[in-house]
Coordinates of C-alpha atoms in Angstrom, one line a residue:
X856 CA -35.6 -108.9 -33.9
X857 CA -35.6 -105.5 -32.1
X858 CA -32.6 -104.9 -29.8
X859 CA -33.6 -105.7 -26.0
X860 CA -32.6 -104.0 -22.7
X861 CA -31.0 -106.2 -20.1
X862 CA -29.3 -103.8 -17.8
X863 CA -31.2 -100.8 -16.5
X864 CA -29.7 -99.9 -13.5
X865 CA -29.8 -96.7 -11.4
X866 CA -27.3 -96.1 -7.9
X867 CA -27.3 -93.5 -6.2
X868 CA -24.4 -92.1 -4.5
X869 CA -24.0 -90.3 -0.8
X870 CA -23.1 -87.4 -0.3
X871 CA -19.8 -88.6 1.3
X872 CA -18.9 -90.7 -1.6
X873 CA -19.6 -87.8 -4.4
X874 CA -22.8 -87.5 -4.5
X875 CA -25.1 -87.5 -7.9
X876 CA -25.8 -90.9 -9.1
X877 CA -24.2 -93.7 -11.8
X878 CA -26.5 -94.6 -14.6
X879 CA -26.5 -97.4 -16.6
X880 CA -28.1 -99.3 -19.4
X881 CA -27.0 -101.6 -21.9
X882 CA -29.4 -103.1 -25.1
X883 CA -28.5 -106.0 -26.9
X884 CA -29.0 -107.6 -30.6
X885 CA -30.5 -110.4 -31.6
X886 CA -27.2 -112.3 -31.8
X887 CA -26.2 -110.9 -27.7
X888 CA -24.3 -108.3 -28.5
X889 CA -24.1 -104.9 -27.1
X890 CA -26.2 -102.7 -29.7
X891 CA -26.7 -99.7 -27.5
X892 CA -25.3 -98.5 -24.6
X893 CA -25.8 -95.2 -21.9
X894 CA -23.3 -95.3 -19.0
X895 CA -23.0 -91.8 -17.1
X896 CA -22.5 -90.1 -13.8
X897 CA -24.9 -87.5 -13.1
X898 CA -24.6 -84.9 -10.1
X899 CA -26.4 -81.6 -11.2
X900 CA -24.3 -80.4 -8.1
X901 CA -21.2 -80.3 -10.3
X902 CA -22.9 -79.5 -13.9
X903 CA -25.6 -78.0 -14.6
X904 CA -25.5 -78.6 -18.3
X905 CA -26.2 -81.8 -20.1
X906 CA -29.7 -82.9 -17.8
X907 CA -26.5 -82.6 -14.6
X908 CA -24.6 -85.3 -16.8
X909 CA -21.2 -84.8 -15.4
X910 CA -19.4 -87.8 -17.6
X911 CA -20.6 -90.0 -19.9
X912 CA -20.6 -92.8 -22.4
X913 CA -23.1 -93.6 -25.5
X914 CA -23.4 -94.1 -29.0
X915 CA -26.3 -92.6 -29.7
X916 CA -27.1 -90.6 -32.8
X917 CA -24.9 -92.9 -34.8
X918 CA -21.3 -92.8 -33.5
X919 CA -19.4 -93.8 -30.1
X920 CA -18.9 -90.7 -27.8
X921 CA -18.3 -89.5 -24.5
X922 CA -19.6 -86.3 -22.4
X923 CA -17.6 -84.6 -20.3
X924 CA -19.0 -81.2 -18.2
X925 CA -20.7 -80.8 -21.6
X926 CA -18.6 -81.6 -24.4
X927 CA -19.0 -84.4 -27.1
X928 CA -16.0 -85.8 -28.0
X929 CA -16.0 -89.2 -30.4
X930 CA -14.0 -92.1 -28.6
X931 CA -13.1 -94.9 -30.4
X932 CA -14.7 -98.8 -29.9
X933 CA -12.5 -101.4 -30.0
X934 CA -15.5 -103.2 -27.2
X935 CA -17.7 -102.8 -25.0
X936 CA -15.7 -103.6 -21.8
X937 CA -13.3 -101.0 -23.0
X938 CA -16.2 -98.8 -23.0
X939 CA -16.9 -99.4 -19.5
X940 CA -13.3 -99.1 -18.4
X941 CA -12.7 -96.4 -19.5
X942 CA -16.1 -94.9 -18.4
X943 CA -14.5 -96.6 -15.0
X944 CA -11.8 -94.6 -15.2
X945 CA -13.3 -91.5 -15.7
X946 CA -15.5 -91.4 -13.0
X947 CA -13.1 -93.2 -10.3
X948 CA -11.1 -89.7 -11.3
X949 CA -13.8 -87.4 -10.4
X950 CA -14.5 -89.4 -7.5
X951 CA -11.2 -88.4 -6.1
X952 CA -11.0 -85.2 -6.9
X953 CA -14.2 -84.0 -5.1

């Protein structure tokens, strides 16, 4: 069975809250759990690089990583939650800094 998409969600953010907008999509496996996974905050505003991706979270081409203004480092999956908490914590960050 193919993995399926059950999140595909797109907010965008105002201006007074930081602007850009928080992406996020989530596949799962035939047995419901997470397969693939694309969490990021994009604001071209702040990076230009990376399609405006400022942070992000995704294990595409084969491994668990996350952007940051551009660079790929690998990050380590215990979970998925941990994932997103950390993808939390990245962004609630930038959020206070701009």
């Amino acid at each position: 069975m193919a993995d399926r998409k059950i999140v595909d969600d797109v907010h965008h953010i105002t201006k007074k809250r930081g602007n850009g907008q928080l992406r996020r999509e989530i596949w799962i496996d035939g047995q419901g759990h997470v397969a693939r996974y694309n969490l990021a905050y994009i604001n071209p505003a702040l990076h230009s690089g990376d399609n405006g991706r400022v942070v992000g979270y995704d294990n595409q081409h084969g491994f668990h990583h996350r952007h940051y203004f551009g660079v790929i480092t690998a990050v380590e999956f215990t979970n998925f939650d941990d994932i997103e908490d950390q993808f939390q914590g990245d962004w609630t960050a930038l959020r206070s800094t701009s």
